[in-house]
PDB file of C-alpha atoms and ligand atoms in Angstrom:
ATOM      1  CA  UNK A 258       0.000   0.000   0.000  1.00  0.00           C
ATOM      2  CA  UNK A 259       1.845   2.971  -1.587  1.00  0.00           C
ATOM      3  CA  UNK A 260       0.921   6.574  -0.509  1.00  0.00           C
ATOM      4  CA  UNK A 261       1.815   8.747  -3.405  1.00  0.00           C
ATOM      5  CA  UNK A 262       2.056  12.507  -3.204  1.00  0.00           C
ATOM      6  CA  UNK A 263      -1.729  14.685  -2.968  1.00  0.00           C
ATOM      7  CA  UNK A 264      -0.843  17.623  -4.978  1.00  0.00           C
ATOM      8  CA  UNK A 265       3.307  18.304  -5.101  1.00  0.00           C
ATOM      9  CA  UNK A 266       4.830  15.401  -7.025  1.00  0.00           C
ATOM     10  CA  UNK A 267       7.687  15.588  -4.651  1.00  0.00           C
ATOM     11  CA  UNK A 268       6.229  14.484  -1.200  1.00  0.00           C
ATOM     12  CA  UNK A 269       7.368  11.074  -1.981  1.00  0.00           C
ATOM     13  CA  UNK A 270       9.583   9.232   0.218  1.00  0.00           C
ATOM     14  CA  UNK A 271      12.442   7.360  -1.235  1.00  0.00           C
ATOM     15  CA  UNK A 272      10.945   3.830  -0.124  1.00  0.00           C
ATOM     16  CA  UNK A 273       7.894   4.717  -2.083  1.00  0.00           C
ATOM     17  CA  UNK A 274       9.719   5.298  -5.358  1.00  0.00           C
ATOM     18  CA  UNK A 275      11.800   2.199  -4.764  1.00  0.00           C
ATOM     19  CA  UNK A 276       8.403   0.022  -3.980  1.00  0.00           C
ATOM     20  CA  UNK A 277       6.697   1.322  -7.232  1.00  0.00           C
ATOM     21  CA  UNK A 278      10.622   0.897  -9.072  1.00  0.00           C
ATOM     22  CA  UNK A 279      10.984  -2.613  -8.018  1.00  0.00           C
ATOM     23  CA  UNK A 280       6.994  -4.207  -7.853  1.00  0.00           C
ATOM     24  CA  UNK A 281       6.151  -6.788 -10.438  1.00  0.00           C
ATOM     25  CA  UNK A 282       2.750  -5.454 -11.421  1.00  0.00           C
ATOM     26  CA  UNK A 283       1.185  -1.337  -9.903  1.00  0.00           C
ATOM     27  CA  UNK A 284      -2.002  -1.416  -8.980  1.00  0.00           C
ATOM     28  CA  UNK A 285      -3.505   2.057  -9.687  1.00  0.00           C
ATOM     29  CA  UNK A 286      -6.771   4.139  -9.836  1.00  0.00           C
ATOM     30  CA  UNK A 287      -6.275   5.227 -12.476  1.00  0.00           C
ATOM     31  CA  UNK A 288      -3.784   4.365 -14.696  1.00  0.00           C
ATOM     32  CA  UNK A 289      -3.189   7.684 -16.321  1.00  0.00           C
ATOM     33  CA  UNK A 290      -2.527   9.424 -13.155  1.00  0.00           C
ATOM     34  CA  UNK A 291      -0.129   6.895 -12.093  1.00  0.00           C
ATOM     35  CA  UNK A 292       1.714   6.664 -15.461  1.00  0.00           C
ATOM     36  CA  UNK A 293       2.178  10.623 -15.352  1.00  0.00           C
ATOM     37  CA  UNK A 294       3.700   9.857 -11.383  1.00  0.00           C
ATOM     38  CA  UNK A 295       5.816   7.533 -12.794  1.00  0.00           C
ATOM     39  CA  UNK A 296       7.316   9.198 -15.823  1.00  0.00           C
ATOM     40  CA  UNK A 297       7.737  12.299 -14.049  1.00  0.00           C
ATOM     41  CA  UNK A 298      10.787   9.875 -11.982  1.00  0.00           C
ATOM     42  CA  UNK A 299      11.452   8.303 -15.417  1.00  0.00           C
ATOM     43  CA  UNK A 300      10.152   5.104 -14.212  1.00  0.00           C
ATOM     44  CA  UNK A 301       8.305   1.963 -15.905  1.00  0.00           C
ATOM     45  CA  UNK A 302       5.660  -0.012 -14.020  1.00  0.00           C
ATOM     46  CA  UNK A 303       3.466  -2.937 -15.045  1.00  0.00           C
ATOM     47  CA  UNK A 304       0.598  -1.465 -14.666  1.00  0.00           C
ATOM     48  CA  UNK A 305      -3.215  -2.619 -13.947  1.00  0.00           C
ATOM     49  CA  UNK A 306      -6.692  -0.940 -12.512  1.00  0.00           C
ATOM     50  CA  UNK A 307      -8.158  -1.459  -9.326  1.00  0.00           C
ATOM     51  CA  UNK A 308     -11.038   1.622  -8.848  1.00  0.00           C
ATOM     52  CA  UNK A 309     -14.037   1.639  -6.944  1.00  0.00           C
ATOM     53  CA  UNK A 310     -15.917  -0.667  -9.400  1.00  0.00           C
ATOM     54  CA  UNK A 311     -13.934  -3.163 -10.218  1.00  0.00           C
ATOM     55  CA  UNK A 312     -12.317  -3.724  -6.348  1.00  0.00           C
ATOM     56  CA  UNK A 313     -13.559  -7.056  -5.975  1.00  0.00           C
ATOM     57  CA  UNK A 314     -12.326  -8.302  -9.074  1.00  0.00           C
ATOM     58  CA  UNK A 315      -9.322  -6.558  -9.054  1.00  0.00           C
ATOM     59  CA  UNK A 316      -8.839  -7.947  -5.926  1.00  0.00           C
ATOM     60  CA  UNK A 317      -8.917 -11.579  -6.814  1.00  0.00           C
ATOM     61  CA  UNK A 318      -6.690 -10.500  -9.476  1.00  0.00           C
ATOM     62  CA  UNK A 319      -3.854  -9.004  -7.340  1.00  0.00           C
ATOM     63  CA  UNK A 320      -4.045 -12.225  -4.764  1.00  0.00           C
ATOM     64  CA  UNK A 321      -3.537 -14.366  -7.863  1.00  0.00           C
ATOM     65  CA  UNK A 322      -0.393 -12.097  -8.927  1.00  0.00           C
ATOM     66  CA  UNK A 323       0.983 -12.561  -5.041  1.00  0.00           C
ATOM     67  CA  UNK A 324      -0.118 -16.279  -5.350  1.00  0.00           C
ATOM     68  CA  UNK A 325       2.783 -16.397  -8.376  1.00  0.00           C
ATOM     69  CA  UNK A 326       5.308 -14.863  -6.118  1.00  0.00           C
ATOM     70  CA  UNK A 327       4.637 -11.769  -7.559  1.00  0.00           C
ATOM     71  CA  UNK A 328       4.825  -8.103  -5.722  1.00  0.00           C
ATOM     72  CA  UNK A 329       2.293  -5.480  -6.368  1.00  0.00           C
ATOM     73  CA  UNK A 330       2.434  -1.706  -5.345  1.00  0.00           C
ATOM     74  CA  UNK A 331      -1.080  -0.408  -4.820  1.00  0.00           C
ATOM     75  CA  UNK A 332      -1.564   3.110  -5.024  1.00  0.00           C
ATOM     76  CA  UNK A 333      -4.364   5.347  -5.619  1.00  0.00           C
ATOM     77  CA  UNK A 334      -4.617   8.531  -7.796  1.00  0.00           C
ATOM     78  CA  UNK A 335      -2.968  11.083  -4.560  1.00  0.00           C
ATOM     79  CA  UNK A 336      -2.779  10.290  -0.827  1.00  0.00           C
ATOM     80  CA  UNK A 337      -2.856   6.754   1.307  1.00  0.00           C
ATOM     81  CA  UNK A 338      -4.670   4.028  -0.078  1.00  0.00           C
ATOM     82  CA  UNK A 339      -7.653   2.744   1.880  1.00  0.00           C
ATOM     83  CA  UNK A 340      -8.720   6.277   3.344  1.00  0.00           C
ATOM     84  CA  UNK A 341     -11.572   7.838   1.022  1.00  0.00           C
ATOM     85  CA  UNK A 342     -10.118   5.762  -1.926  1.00  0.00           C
ATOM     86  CA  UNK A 343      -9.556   1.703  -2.992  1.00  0.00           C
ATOM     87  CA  UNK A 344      -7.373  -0.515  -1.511  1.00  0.00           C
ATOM     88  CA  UNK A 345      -9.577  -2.183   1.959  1.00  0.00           C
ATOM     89  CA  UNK A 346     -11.345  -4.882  -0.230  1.00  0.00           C
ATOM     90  CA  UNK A 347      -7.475  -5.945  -1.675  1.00  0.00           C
ATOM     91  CA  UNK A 348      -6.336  -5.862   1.810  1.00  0.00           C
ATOM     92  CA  UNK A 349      -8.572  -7.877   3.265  1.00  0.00           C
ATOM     93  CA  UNK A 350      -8.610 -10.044   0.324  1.00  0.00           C
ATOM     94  CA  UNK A 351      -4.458 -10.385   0.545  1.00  0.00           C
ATOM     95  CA  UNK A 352      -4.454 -10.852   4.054  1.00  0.00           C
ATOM     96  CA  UNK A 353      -6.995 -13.453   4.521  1.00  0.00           C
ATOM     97  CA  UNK A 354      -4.921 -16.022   1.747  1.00  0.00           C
ATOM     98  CA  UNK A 355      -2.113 -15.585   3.748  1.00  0.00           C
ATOM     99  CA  UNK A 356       0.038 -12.890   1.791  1.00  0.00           C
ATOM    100  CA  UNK A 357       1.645 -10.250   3.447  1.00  0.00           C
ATOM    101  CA  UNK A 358      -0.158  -6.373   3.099  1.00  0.00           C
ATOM    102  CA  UNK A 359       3.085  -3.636   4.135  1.00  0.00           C
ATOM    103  CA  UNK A 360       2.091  -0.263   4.456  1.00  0.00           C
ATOM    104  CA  UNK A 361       4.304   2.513   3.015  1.00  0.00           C
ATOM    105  CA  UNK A 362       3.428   5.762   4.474  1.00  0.00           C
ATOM    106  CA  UNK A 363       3.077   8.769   2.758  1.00  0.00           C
ATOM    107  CA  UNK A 364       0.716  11.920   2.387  1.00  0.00           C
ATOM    108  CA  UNK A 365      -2.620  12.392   3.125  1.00  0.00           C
ATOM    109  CA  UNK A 366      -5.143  15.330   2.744  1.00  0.00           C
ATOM    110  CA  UNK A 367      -6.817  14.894   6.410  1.00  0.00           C
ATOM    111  CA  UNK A 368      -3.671  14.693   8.365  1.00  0.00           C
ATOM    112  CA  UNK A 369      -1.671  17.576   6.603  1.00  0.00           C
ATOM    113  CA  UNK A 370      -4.795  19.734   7.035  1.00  0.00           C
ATOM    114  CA  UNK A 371      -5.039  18.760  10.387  1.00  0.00           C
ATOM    115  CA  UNK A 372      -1.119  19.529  10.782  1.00  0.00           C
ATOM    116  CA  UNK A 373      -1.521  23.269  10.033  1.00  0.00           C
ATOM    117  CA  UNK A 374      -5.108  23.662  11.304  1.00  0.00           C
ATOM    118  CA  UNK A 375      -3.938  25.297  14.757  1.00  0.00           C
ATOM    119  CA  UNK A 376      -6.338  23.295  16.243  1.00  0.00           C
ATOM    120  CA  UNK A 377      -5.075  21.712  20.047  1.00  0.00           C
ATOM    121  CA  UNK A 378      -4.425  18.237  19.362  1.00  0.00           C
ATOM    122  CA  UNK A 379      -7.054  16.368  20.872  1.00  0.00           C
ATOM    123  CA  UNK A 380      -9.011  13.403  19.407  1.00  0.00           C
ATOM    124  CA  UNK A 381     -10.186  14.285  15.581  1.00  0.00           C
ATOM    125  CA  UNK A 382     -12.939  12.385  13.535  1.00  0.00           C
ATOM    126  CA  UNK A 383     -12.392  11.753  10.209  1.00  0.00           C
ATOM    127  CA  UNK A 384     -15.773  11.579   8.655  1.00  0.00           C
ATOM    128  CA  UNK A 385     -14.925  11.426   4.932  1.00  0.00           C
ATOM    129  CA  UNK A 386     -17.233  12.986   2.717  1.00  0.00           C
ATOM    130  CA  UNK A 387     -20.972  13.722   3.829  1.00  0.00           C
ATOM    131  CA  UNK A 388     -23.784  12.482   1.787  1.00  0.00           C
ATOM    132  CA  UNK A 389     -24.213  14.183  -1.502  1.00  0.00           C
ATOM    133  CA  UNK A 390     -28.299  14.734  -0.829  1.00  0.00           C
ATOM    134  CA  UNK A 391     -28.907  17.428   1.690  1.00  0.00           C
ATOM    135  CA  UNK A 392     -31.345  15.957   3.901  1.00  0.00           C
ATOM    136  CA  UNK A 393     -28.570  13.195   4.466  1.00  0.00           C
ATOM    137  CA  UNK A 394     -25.527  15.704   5.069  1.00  0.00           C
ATOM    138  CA  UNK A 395     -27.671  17.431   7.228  1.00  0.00           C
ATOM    139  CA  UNK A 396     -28.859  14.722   9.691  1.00  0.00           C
ATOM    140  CA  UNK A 397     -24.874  13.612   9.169  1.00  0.00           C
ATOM    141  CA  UNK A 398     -23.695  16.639  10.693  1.00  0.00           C
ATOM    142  CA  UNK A 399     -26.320  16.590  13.331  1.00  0.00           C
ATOM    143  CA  UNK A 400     -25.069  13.230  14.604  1.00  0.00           C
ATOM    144  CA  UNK A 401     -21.859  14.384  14.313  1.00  0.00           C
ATOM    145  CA  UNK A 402     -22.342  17.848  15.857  1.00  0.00           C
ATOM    146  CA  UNK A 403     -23.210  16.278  19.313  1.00  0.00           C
ATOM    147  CA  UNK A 404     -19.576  14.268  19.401  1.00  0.00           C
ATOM    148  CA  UNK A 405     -16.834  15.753  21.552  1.00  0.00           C
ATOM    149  CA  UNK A 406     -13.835  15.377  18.363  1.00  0.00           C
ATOM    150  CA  UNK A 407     -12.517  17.904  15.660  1.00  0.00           C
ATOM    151  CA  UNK A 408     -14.655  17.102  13.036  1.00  0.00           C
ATOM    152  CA  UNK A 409     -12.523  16.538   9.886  1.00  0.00           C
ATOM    153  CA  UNK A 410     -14.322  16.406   5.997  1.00  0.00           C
ATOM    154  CA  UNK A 411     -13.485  15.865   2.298  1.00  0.00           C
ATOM    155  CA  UNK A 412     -15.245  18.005  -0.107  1.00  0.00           C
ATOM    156  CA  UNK A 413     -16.272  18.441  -3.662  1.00  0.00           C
ATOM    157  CA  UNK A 414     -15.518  22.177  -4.809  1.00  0.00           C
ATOM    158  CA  UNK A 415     -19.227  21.736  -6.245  1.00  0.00           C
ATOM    159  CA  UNK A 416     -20.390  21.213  -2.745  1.00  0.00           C
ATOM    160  CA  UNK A 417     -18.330  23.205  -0.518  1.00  0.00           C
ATOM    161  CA  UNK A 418     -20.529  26.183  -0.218  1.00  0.00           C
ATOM    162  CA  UNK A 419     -23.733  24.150   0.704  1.00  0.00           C
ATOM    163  CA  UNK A 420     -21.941  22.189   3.379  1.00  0.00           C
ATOM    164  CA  UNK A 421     -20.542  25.285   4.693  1.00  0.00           C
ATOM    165  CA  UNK A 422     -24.347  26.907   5.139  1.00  0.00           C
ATOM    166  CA  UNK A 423     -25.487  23.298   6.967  1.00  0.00           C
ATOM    167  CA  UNK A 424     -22.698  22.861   8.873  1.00  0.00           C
ATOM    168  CA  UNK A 425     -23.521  26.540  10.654  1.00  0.00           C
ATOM    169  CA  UNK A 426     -26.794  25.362  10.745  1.00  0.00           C
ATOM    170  CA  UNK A 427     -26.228  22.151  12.188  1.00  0.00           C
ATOM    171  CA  UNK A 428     -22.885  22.559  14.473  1.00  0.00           C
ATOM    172  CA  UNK A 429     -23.830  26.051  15.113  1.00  0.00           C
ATOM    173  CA  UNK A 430     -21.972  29.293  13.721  1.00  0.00           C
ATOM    174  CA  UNK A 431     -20.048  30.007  16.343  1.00  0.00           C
ATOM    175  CA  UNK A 432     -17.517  26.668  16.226  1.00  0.00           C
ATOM    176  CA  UNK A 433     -14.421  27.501  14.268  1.00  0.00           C
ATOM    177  CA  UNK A 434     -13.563  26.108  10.994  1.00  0.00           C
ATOM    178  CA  UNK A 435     -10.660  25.621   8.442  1.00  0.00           C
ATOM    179  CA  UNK A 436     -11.004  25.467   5.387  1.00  0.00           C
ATOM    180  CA  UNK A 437      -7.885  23.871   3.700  1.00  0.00           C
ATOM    181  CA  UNK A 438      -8.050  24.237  -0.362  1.00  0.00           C
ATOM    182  CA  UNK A 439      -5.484  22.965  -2.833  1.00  0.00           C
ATOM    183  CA  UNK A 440      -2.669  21.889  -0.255  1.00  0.00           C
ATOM    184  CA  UNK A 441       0.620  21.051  -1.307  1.00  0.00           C
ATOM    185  CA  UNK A 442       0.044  22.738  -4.881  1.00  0.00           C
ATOM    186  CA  UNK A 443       0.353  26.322  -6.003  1.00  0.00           C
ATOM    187  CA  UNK A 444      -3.081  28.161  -4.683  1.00  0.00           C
ATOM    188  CA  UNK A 445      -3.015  26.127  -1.733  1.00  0.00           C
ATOM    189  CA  UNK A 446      -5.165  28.253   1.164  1.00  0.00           C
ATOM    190  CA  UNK A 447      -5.775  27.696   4.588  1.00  0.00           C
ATOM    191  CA  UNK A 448      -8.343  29.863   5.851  1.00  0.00           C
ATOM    192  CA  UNK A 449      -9.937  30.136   9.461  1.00  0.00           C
ATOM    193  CA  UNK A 450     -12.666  31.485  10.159  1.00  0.00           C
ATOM    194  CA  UNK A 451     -16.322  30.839  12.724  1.00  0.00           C
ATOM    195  CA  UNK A 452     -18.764  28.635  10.595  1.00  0.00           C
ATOM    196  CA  UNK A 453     -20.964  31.605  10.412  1.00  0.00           C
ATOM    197  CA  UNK A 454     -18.632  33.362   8.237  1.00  0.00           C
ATOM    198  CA  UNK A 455     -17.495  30.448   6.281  1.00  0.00           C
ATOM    199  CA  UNK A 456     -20.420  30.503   3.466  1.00  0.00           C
ATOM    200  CA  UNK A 457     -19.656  34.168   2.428  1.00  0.00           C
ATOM    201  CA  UNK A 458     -16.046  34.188   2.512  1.00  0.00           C
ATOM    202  CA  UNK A 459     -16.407  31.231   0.209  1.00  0.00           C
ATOM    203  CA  UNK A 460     -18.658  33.399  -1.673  1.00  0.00           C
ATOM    204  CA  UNK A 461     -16.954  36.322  -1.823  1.00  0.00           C
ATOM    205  CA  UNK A 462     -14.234  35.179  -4.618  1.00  0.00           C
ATOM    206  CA  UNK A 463     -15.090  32.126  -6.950  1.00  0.00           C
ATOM    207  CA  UNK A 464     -11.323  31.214  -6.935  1.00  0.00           C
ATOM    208  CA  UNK A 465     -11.880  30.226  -3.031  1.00  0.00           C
ATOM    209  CA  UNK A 466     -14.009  27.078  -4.052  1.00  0.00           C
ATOM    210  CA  UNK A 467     -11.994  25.443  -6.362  1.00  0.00           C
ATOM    211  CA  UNK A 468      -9.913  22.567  -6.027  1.00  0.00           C
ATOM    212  CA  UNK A 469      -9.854  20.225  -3.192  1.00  0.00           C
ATOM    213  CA  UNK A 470     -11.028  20.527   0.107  1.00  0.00           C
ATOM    214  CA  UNK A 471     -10.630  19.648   3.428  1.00  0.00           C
ATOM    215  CA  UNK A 472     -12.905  21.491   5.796  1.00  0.00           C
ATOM    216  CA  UNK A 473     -12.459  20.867   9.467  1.00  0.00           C
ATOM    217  CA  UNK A 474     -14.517  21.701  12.275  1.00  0.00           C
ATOM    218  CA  UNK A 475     -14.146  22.549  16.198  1.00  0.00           C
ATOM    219  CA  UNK A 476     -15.499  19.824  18.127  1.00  0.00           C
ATOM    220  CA  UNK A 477     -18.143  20.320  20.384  1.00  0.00           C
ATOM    221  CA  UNK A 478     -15.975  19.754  23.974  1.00  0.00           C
ATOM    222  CA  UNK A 479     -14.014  22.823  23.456  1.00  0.00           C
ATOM    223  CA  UNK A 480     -16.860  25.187  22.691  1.00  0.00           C
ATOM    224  CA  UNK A 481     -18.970  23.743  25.913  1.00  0.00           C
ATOM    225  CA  UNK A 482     -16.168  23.876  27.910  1.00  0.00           C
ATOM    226  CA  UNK A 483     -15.684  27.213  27.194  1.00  0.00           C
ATOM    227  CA  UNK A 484     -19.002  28.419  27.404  1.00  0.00           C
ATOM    228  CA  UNK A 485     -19.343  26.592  30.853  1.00  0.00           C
ATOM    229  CA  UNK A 486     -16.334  28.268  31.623  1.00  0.00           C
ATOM    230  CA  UNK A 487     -17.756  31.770  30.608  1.00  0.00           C
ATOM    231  CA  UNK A 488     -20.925  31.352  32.749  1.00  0.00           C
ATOM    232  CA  UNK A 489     -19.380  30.375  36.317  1.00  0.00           C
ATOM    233  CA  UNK A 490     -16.945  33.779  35.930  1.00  0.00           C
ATOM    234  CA  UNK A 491     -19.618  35.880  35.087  1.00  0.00           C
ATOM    235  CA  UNK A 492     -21.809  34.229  37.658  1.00  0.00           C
ATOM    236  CA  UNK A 493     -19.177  34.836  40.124  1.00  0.00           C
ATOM    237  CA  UNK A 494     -18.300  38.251  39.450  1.00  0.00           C
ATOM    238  CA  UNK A 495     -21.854  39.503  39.602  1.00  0.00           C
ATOM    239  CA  UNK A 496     -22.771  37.599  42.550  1.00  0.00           C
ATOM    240  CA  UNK A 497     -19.954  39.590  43.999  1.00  0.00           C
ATOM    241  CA  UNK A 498     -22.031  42.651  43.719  1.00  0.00           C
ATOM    242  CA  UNK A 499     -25.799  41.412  43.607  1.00  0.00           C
ATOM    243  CA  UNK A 500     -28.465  39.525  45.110  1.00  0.00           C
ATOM    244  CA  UNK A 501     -28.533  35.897  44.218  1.00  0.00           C
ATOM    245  CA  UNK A 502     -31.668  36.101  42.108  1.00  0.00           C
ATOM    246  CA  UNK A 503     -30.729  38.640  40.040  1.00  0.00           C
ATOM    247  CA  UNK A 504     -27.144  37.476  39.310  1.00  0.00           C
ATOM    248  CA  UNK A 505     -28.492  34.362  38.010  1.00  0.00           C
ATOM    249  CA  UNK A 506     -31.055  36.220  35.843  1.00  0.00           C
ATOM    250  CA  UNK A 507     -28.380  38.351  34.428  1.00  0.00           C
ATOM    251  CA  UNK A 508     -26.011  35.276  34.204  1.00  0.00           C
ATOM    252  CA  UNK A 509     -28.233  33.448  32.054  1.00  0.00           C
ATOM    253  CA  UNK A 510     -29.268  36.370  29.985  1.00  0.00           C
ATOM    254  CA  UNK A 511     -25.340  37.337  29.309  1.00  0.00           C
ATOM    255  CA  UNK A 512     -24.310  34.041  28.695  1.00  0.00           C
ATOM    256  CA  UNK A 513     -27.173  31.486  27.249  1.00  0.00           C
ATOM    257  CA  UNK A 514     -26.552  29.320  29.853  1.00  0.00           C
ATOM    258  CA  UNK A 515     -29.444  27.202  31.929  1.00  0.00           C
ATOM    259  CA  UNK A 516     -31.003  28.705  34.397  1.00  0.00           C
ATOM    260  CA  UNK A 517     -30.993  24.896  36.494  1.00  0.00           C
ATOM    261  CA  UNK A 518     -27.193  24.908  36.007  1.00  0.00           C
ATOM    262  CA  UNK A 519     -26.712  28.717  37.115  1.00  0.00           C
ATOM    263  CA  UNK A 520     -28.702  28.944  39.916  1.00  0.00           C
ATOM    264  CA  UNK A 521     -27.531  25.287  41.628  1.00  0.00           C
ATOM    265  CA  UNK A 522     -23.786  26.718  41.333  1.00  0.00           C
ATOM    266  CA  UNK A 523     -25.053  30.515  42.744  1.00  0.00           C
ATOM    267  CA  UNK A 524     -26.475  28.121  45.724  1.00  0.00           C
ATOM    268  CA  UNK A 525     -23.303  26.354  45.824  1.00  0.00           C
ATOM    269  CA  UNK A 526     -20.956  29.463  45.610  1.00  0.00           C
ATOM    270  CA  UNK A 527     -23.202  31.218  48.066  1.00  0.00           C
ATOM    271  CA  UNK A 528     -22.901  28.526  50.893  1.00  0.00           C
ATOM    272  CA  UNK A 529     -19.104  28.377  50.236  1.00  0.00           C
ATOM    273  CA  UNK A 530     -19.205  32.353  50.855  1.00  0.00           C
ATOM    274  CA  UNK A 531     -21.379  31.613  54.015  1.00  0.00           C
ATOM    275  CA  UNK A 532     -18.875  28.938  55.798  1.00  0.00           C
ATOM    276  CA  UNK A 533     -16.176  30.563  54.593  1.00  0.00           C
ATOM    277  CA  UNK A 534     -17.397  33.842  56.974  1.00  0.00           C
ATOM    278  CA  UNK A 535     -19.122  32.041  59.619  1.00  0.00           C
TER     279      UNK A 535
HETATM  280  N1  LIG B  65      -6.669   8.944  -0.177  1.00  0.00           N
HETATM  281  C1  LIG B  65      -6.618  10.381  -0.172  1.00  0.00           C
HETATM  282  C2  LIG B  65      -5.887  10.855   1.095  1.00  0.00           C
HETATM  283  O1  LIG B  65      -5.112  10.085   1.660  1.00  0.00           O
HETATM  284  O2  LIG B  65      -6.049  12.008   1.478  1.00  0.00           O
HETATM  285  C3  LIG B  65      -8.005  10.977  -0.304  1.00  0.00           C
HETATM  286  C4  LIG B  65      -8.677  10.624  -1.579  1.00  0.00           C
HETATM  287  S1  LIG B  65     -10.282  11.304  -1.745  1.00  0.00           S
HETATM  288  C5  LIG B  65     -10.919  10.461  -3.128  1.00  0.00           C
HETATM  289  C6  LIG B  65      -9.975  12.862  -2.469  1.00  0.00           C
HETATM  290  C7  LIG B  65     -10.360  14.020  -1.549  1.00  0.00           C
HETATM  291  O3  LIG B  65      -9.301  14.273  -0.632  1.00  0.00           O
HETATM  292  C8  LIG B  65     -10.562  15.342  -2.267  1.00  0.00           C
HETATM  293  O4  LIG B  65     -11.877  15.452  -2.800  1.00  0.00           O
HETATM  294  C9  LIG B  65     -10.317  16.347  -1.178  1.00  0.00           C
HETATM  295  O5  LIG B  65     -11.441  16.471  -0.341  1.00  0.00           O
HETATM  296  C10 LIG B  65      -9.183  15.655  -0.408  1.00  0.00           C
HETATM  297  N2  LIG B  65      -7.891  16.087  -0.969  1.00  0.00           N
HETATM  298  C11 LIG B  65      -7.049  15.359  -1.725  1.00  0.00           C
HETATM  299  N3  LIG B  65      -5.974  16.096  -2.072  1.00  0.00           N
HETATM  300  C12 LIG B  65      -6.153  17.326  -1.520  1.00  0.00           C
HETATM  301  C13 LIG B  65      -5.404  18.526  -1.522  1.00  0.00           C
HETATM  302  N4  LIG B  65      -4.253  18.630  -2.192  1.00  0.00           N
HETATM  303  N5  LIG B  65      -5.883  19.592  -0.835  1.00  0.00           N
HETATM  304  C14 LIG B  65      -7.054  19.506  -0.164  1.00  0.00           C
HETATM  305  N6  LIG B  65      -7.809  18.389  -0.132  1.00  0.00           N
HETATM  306  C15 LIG B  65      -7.367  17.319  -0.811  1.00  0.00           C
END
């Protein structure tokens, strides 16, 4: 399994060039994309197609090629095999008669977004695209709104506006986004922005939805946290100066936050301030 390079033809490690130099038979994508790979490092490869529609086949095909003795490179048309692309089915497949399956790392569009996303490295979720039919992408996100990981998405540049307009409506417009466009090539872009912006800045100049996209979004903890956080200091400063009742009303009102939630930690901070006198 051969990661070849997403955009810049020379993010390719040295092991992957001597895989693809030295494999009996390349199993690519598409053919065309891997022959232009290949000639660009003047190489020859036996090559042969495994996409999405022909996996299963193709599959059988490569496990008869390792049955021979022979080696095959699989690679895809840019990025790690397997993730968003073919390659699982021939795994499986190779594994299961017994052969031998040996990853060769390389690029990929989620992780090198997430790399220069300035987002703190928690847990992420790669989601992969969302459904194509609104309706879909929008109970997606809504299921995926509610989980506490950086959300991270492929998109189509025909898409990329729409999904921006129901991800504010479904993950709310405050999270932060990135929106990572062409990476690794010439107009590559990395814009930040809140997810309530993200639609018109999209908008704003055509050239900022074409190309490739990975979009990635806050995830949920961080923006809870710090809206809990945001409550309980405004709650305590103002119950520093009014009645309990009335701090909570203008906690809530300030912040968004439940009144349940306010006014158990007003009791709470008011007993404290109680023993702490008596
Ligand atoms: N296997 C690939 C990988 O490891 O990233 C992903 C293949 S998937 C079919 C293609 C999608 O990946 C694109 O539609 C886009 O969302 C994302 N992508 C690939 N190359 C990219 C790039 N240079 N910049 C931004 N996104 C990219």
């Amino acid at each position: 399994m051969v990661a070849t390079p997403i955009g810049n033809l020379e993010d390719i490690s040295p092991r992957a060039l001597h895989s693809l130099a030295h494999a009996d038979a390349i199993a690519a994508e598409d053919t065309r994309v891997t022959a232009r790979l290949l000639a660009h490092y003047r190489l020859q490869g036996n090559l042969m197609a495994v996409h999405g529609h022909n996996e299963q086949r193709a599959a059988d095909s490569i496990v008869e090629h390792l049955a021979r003795g022979k080696t095959v490179a699989l690679v895809t048309d840019a990025g790690t095999p397997a993730i968003s692309d073919p390659g699982a089915t021939v795994v499986k497949k190779a594994r299961a008669a017994g052969f031998r399956v040996v990853p060769i790392p390389g690029p990929n569009a989620a992780v090198t977004a997430l790399s220069a996303a300035g987002i703190a490295d928690g847990p992420f979720l790669f989601a992969g695209f969302l459904p194509a039919k609104p309706g879909l992408r929008r109970k997606a996100l809504e299921r995926l709104g509610t989980l506490p990981y950086t959300l991270v998405f492929y998109e189509a540049p025909h898409r990329v506006v729409e999904c921006a307009e129901d991800m504010s409506t479904e993950l709310g417009p405050e999270r932060v986004l990135v929106i990572a466009r062409e990476l690794t090539k010439v107009f590559e872009q990395i814009h930040r922005c809140v997810l309530g912006e993200a639609a018109a800045w999209l908008r704003e100049d055509t050239h900022r939805q074409r190309g490739e996209f990975v979009l990635i979004a806050e995830g949920i903890a961080a923006r809870s946290e710090g809206t809990k956080l945001d409550w309980e200091r405004v709650l305590t400063t103002l119950l520093a100066e009014l009645p309990l009742a009335h701090a909570v009303k203008l906690a809530c009102k300030l912040t968004g936050a439940k009144k349940n939630a306010v006014y158990a930690r007003a009791l709470q901070l008011a007993r404290a301030a109680t023993a702490r006198r008596s």
